CSV table of C-alpha atoms in Angstrom, one decimal:
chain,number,residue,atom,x,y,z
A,13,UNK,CA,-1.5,24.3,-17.2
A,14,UNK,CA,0.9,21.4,-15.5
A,15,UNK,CA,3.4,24.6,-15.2
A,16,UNK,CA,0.7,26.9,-13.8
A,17,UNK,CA,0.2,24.3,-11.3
A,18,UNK,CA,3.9,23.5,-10.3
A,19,UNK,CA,4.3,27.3,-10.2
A,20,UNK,CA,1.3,28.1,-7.8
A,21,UNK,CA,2.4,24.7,-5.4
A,22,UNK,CA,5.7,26.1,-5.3
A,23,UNK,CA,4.6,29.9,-4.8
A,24,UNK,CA,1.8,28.1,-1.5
A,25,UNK,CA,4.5,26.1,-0.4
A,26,UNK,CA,7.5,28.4,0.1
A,27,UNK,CA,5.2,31.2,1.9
A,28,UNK,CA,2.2,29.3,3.2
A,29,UNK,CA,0.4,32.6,2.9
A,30,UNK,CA,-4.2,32.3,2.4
A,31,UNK,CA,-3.0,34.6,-0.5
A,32,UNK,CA,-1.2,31.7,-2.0
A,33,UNK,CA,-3.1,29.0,-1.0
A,34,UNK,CA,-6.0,30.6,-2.5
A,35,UNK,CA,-4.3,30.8,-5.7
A,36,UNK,CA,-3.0,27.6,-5.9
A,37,UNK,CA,-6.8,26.0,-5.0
A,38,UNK,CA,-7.9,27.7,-7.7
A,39,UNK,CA,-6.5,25.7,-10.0
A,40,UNK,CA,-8.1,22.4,-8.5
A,41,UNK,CA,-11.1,21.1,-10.8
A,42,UNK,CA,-14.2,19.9,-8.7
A,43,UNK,CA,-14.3,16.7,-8.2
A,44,UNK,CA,-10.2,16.1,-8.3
A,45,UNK,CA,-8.6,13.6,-5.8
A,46,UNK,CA,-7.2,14.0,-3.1
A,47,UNK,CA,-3.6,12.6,-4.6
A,48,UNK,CA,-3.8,15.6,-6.8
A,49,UNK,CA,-5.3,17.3,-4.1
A,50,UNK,CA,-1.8,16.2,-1.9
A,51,UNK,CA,0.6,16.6,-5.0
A,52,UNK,CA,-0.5,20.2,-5.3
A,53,UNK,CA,-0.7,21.6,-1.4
A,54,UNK,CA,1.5,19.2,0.3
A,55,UNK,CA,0.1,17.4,3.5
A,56,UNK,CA,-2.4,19.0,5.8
A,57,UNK,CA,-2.0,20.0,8.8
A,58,UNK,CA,-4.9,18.2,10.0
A,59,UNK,CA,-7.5,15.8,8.4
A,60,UNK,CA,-10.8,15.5,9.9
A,61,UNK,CA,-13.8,13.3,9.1
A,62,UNK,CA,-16.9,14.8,8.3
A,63,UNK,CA,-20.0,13.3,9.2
A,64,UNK,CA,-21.2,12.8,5.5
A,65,UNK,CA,-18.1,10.8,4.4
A,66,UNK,CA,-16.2,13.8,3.8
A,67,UNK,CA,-12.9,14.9,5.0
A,68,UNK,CA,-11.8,18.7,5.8
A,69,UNK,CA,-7.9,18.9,5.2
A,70,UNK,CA,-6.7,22.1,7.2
A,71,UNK,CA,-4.1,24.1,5.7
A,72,UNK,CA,-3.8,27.3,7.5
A,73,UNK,CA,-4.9,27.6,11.3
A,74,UNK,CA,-6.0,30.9,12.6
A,75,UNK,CA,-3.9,32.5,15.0
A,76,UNK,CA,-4.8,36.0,16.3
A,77,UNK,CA,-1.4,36.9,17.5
A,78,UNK,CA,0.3,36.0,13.9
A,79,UNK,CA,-2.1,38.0,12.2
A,80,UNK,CA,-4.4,34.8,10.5
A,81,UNK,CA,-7.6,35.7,11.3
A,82,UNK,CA,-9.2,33.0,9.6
A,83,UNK,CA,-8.5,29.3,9.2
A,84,UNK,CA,-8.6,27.9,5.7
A,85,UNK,CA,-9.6,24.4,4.7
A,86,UNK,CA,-10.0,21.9,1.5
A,87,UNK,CA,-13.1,19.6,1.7
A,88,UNK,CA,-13.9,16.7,0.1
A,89,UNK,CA,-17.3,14.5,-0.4
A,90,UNK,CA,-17.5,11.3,0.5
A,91,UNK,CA,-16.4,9.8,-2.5
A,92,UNK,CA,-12.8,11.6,-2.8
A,93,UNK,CA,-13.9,15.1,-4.8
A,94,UNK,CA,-12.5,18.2,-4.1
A,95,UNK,CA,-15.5,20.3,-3.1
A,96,UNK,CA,-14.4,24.1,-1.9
A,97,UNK,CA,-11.7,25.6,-0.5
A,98,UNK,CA,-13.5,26.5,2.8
A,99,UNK,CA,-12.5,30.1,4.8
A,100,UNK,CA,-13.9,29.9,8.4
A,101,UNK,CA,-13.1,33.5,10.4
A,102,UNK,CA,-12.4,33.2,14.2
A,103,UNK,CA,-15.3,34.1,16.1
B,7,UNK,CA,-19.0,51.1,7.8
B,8,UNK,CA,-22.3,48.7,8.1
B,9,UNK,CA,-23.6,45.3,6.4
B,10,UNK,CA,-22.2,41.9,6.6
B,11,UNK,CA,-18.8,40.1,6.1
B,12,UNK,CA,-18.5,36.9,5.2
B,13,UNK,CA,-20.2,33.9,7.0
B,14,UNK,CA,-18.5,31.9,9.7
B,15,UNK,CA,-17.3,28.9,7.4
B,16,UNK,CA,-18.2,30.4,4.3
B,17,UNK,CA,-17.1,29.6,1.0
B,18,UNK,CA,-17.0,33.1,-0.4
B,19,UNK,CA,-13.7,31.8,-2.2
B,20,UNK,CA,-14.5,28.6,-3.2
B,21,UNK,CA,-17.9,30.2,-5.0
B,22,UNK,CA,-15.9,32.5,-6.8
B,23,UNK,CA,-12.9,30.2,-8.0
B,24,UNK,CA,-15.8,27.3,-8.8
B,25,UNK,CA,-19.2,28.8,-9.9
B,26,UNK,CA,-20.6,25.1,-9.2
B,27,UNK,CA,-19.5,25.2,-5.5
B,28,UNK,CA,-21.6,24.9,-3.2
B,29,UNK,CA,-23.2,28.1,-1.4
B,30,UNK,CA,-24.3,28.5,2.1
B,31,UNK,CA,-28.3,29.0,2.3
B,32,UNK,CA,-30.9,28.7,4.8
B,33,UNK,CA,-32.8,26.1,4.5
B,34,UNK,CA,-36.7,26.4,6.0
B,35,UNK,CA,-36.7,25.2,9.4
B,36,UNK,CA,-40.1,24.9,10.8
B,37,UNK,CA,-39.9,21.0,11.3
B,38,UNK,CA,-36.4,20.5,12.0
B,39,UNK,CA,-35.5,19.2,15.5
B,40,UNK,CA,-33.0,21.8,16.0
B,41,UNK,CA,-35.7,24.4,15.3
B,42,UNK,CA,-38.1,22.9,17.3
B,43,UNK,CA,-35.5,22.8,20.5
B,44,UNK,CA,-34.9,26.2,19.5
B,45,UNK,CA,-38.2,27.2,19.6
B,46,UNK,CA,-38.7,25.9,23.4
B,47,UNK,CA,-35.3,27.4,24.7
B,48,UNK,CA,-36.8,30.5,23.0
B,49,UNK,CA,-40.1,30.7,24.5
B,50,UNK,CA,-41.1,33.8,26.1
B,51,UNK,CA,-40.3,32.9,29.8
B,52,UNK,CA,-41.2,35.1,33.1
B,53,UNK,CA,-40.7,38.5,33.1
B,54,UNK,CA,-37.2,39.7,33.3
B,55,UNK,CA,-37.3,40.3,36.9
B,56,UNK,CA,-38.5,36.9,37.8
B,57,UNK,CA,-35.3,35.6,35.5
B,58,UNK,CA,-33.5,37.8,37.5
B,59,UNK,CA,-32.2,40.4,34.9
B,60,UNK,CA,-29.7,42.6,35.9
B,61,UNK,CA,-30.6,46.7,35.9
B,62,UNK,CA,-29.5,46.9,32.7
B,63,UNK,CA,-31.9,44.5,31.2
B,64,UNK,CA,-34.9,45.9,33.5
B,65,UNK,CA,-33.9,49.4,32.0
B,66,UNK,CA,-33.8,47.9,28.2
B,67,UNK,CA,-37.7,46.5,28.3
B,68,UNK,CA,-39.2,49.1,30.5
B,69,UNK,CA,-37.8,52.3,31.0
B,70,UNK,CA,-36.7,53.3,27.3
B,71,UNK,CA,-38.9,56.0,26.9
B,72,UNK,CA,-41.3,55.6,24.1
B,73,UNK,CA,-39.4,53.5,21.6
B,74,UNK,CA,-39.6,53.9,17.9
B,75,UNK,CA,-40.9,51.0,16.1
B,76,UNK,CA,-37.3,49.8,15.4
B,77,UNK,CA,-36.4,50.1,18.8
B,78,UNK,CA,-39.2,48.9,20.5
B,79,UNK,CA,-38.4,45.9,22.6
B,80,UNK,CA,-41.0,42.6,22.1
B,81,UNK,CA,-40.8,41.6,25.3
B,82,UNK,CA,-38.5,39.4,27.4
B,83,UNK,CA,-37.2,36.5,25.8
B,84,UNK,CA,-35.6,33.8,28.2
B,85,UNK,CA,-32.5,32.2,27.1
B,86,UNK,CA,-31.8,28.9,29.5
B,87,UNK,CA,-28.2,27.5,28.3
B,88,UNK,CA,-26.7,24.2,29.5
B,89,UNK,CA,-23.0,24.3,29.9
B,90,UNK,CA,-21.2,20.5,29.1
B,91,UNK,CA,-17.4,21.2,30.0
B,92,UNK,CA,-14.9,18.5,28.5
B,93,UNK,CA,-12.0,17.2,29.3
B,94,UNK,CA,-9.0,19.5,29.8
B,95,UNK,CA,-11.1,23.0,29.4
B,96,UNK,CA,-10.7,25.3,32.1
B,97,UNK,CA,-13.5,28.1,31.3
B,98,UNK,CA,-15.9,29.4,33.4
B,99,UNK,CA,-18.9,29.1,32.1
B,100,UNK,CA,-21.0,31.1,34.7
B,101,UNK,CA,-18.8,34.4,34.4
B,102,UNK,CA,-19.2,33.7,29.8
B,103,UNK,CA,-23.1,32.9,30.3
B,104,UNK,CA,-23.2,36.1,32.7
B,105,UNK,CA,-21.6,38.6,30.2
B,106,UNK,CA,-23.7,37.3,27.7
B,107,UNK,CA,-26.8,38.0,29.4
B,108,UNK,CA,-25.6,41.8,30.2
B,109,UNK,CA,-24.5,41.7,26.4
B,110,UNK,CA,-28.0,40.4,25.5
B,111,UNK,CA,-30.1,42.5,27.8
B,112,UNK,CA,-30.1,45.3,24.6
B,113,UNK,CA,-32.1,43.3,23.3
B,114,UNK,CA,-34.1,42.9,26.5
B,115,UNK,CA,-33.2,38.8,26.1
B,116,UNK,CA,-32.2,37.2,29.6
B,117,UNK,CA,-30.2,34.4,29.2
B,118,UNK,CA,-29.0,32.3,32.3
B,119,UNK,CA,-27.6,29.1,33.0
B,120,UNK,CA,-29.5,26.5,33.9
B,121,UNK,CA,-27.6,23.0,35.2
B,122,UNK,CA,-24.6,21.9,33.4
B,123,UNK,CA,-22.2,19.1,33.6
B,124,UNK,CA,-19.0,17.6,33.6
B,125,UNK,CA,-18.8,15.3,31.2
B,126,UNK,CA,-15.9,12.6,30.8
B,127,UNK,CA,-16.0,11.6,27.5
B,128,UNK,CA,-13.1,10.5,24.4
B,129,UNK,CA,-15.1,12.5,21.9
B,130,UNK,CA,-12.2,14.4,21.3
B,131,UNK,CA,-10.3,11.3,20.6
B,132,UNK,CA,-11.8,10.0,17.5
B,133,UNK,CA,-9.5,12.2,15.3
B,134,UNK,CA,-5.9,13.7,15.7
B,135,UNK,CA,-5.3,15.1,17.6
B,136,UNK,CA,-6.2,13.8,20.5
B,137,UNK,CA,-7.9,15.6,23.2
B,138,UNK,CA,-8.7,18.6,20.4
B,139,UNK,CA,-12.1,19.1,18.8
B,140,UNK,CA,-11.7,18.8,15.1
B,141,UNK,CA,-13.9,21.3,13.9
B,142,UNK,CA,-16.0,22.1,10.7
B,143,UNK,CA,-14.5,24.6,8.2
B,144,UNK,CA,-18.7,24.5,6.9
B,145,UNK,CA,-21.3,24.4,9.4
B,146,UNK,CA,-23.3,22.1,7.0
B,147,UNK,CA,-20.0,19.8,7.3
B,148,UNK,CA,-20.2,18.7,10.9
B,149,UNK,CA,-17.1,16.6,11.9
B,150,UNK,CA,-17.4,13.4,13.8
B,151,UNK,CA,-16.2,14.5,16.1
B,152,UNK,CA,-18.9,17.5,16.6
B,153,UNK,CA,-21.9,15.2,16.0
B,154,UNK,CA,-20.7,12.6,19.2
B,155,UNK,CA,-20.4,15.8,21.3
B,156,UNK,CA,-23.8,17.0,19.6
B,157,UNK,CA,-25.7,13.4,20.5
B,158,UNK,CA,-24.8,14.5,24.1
B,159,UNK,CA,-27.5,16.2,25.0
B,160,UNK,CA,-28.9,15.9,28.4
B,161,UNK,CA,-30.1,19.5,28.8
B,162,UNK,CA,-33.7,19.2,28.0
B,163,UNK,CA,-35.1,22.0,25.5
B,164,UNK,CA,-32.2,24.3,27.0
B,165,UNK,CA,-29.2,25.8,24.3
B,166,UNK,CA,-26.3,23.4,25.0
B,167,UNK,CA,-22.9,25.2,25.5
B,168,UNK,CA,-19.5,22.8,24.9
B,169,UNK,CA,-16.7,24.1,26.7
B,170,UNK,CA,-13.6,22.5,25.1
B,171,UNK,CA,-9.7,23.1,25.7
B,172,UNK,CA,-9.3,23.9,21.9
B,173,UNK,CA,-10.4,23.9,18.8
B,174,UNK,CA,-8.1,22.2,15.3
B,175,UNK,CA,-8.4,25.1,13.2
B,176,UNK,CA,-7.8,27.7,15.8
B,177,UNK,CA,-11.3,29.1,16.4
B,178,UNK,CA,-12.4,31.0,19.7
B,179,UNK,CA,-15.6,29.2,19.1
B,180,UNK,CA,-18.0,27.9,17.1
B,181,UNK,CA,-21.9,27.3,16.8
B,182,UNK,CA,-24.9,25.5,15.2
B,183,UNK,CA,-27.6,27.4,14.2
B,184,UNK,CA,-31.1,26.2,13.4
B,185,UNK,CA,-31.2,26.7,10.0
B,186,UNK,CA,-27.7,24.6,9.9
B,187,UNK,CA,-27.7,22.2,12.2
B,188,UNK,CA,-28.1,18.1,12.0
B,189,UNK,CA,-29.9,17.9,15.5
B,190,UNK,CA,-29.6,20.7,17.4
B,191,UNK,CA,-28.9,23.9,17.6
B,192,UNK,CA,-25.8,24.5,20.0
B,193,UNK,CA,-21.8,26.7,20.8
B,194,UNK,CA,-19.1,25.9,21.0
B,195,UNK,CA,-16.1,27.3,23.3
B,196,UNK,CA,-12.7,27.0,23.9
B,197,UNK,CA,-10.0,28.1,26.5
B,198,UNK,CA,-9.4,30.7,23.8
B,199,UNK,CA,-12.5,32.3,23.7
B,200,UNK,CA,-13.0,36.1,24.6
B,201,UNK,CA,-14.8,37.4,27.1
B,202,UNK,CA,-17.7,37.6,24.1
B,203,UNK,CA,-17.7,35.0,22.3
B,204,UNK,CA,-20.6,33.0,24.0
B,205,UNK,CA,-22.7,36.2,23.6
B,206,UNK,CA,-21.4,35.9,20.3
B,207,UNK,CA,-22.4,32.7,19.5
B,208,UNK,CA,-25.4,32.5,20.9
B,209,UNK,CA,-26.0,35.8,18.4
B,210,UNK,CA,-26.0,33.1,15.6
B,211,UNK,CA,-27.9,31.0,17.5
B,212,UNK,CA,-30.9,33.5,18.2
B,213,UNK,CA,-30.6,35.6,14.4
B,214,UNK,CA,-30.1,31.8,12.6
B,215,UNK,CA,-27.1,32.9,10.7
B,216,UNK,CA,-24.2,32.8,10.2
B,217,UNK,CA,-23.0,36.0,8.5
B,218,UNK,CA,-20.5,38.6,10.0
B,219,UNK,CA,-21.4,42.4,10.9
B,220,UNK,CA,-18.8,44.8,9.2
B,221,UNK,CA,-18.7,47.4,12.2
B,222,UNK,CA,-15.9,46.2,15.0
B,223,UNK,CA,-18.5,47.6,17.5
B,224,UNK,CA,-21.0,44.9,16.9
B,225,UNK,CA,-21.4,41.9,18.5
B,226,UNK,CA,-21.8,39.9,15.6
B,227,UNK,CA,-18.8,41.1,14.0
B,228,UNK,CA,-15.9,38.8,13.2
B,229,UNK,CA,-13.3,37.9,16.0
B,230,UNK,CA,-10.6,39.5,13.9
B,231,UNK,CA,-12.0,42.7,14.2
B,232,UNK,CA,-14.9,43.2,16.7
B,233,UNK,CA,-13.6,45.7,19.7
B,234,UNK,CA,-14.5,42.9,22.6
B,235,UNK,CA,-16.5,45.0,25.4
B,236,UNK,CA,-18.3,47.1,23.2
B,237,UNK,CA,-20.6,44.3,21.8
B,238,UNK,CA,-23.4,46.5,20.6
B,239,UNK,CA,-25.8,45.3,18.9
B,240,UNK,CA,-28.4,47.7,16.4
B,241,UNK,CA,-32.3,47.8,16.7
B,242,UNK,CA,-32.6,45.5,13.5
B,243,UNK,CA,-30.5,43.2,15.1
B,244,UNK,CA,-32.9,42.8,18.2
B,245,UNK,CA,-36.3,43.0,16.3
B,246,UNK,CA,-34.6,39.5,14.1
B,247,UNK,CA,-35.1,37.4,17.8
């Protein structure tokens, strides 16, 4: 499993592709921190608070013209767990 | 091709990696502030040529021959939005408020602006980056950000539209529909937005979801495929407002 993981940061990390993000948050439990969280997707590009205590970590932004026509995001609750690996399409 | 994508913000993925993951659902709505606001910005107003509806509108309500029961328009519906531009967007919102309201005249809705503001505020600034609306990746996961612009609400019953420079994740635009808002139901747009995308938002507004049409012709279809300037929208799709 530790190799799994190590393979699937490295795989996100080197291409940055949803395909590999994807895969790689698939290997998050619920409920994991946000330091294993970190350890496995490298820093967001943006951290936002969410209104219940939450955060939203963005890892891919949506950009039309590069072909990313959806932005993807890890949220946590408010006390630190990994929730979902959110999609959100551009409108 | 015809049905729905996925919703805006789903977690489509996250549901199928995690079975316990949370799904997006409609909640009732029949107390909620946002569906009561809705409910008044809703109300069936003056006919459309008192609103002013353009020919096309007129055309749509009365002169469609005799109209199949799917077809079959319920009458005018009167749309007032309130357009709140912050600091550093440029959009017009007259010329995105007018397109929707030819867009929306299929469906022999009227939609029109109705006051509208300037509005100097650091909402934008509570998170980084600055000057950027952070913005939900699940519309049941407001940001901070989005509930200070939200508590700004000096529009009456009217659908409040936030014009904003740009969005953090990228996004044309954005909105809160009754079924899924804290307070009340509301778009989003940025400098990036199409020519549609307040017709298109205000679509998730009036049907209270949040899903995606599969057919690039339609309106509600997803920005990454819909054919901006067709913006059709089907006979279901109207008898839903």
């Amino acid at each position: 499993m530790r190799e799994d993981l190590s393979v699937a940061s490295a795989q996100w990390r080197a291409t940055g592709s949803v395909e590999d993000l994807v895969g790689a948050a698939a290997l998050i439990h619920p409920g994991s921190g946000r330091p294993a969280v970190r350890e496995l997707l490298g820093d967001p590009l943006v951290v936002s608070e969410l209104a219940n205590g939450g955060e939203s970590w963005l890892y891919v932004r949506a950009d039309p013209e590069a072909g990313r026509l959806e932005s993807m995001s890890v949220a946590f609750d408010a006390s630190g767990g990994f929730v979902a690996l959110d999609r959100k399409p551009i409108d | 091709m015809s049905g729905r994508e996925h919703a805006q913000g789903d977690r489509a993925t996250a549901v199928a990696l995690d079975p316990g993951a949370r799904r997006v659902r409609k909640r009732p709505n029949a107390a909620s502030p946002a569906s009561a606001a809705l409910a008044l910005a809703l109300a069936p107003g003056p006919s459309g040529k008192d609103r002013g509806l353009d020919d096309a509108g007129s055309a749509a309500t009365a002169d469609a021959g005799t109209p199949s029961p799917l077809t079959r328009p319920r009458g005018p519906r009167a749309i007032d939005i309130y357009p709140i531009s912050l600091p550093g967007s440029t959009r017009d919102a007259a010329t995105d408020i007018a397109r929707a309201n030819t867009i929306w005249a299929q469906c022999s809705v009227s939609v029109a602006m109705t006051g509208g503001e300037s509005w100097q505020t650091d909402a934008m600034d509570l998170l980084n980056p600055k000057g950027v609306l952070n913005e939900y990746s699940n519309p049941a996961s407001p940001t901070i950000e989005e509930t200070a612009i939200l508590a700004h609400h000096p529009g009456g019953s009217a659908l409040h539209a936030y014009f904003v420079p740009s969005m953090s994740a990228g996004s044309r635009g954005e909105s809160f529909w009754p079924s899924m808002t804290p307070s009340y139901s509301a778009i989003v747009i940025s400098d990036a937005a199409a020519s549609d995308s307040l017709a298109h938002e205000l679509g998730h507004v009036l049907l209270d979801d949040g899903s995606h049409d599969s057919d690039p012709d339609n309106l509600m279809a997803s920005g990454g495929i819909r054919n901006v300037g067709v913006d059709t929208l089907t006979p279901a799709q109207c008898a839903r407002i």
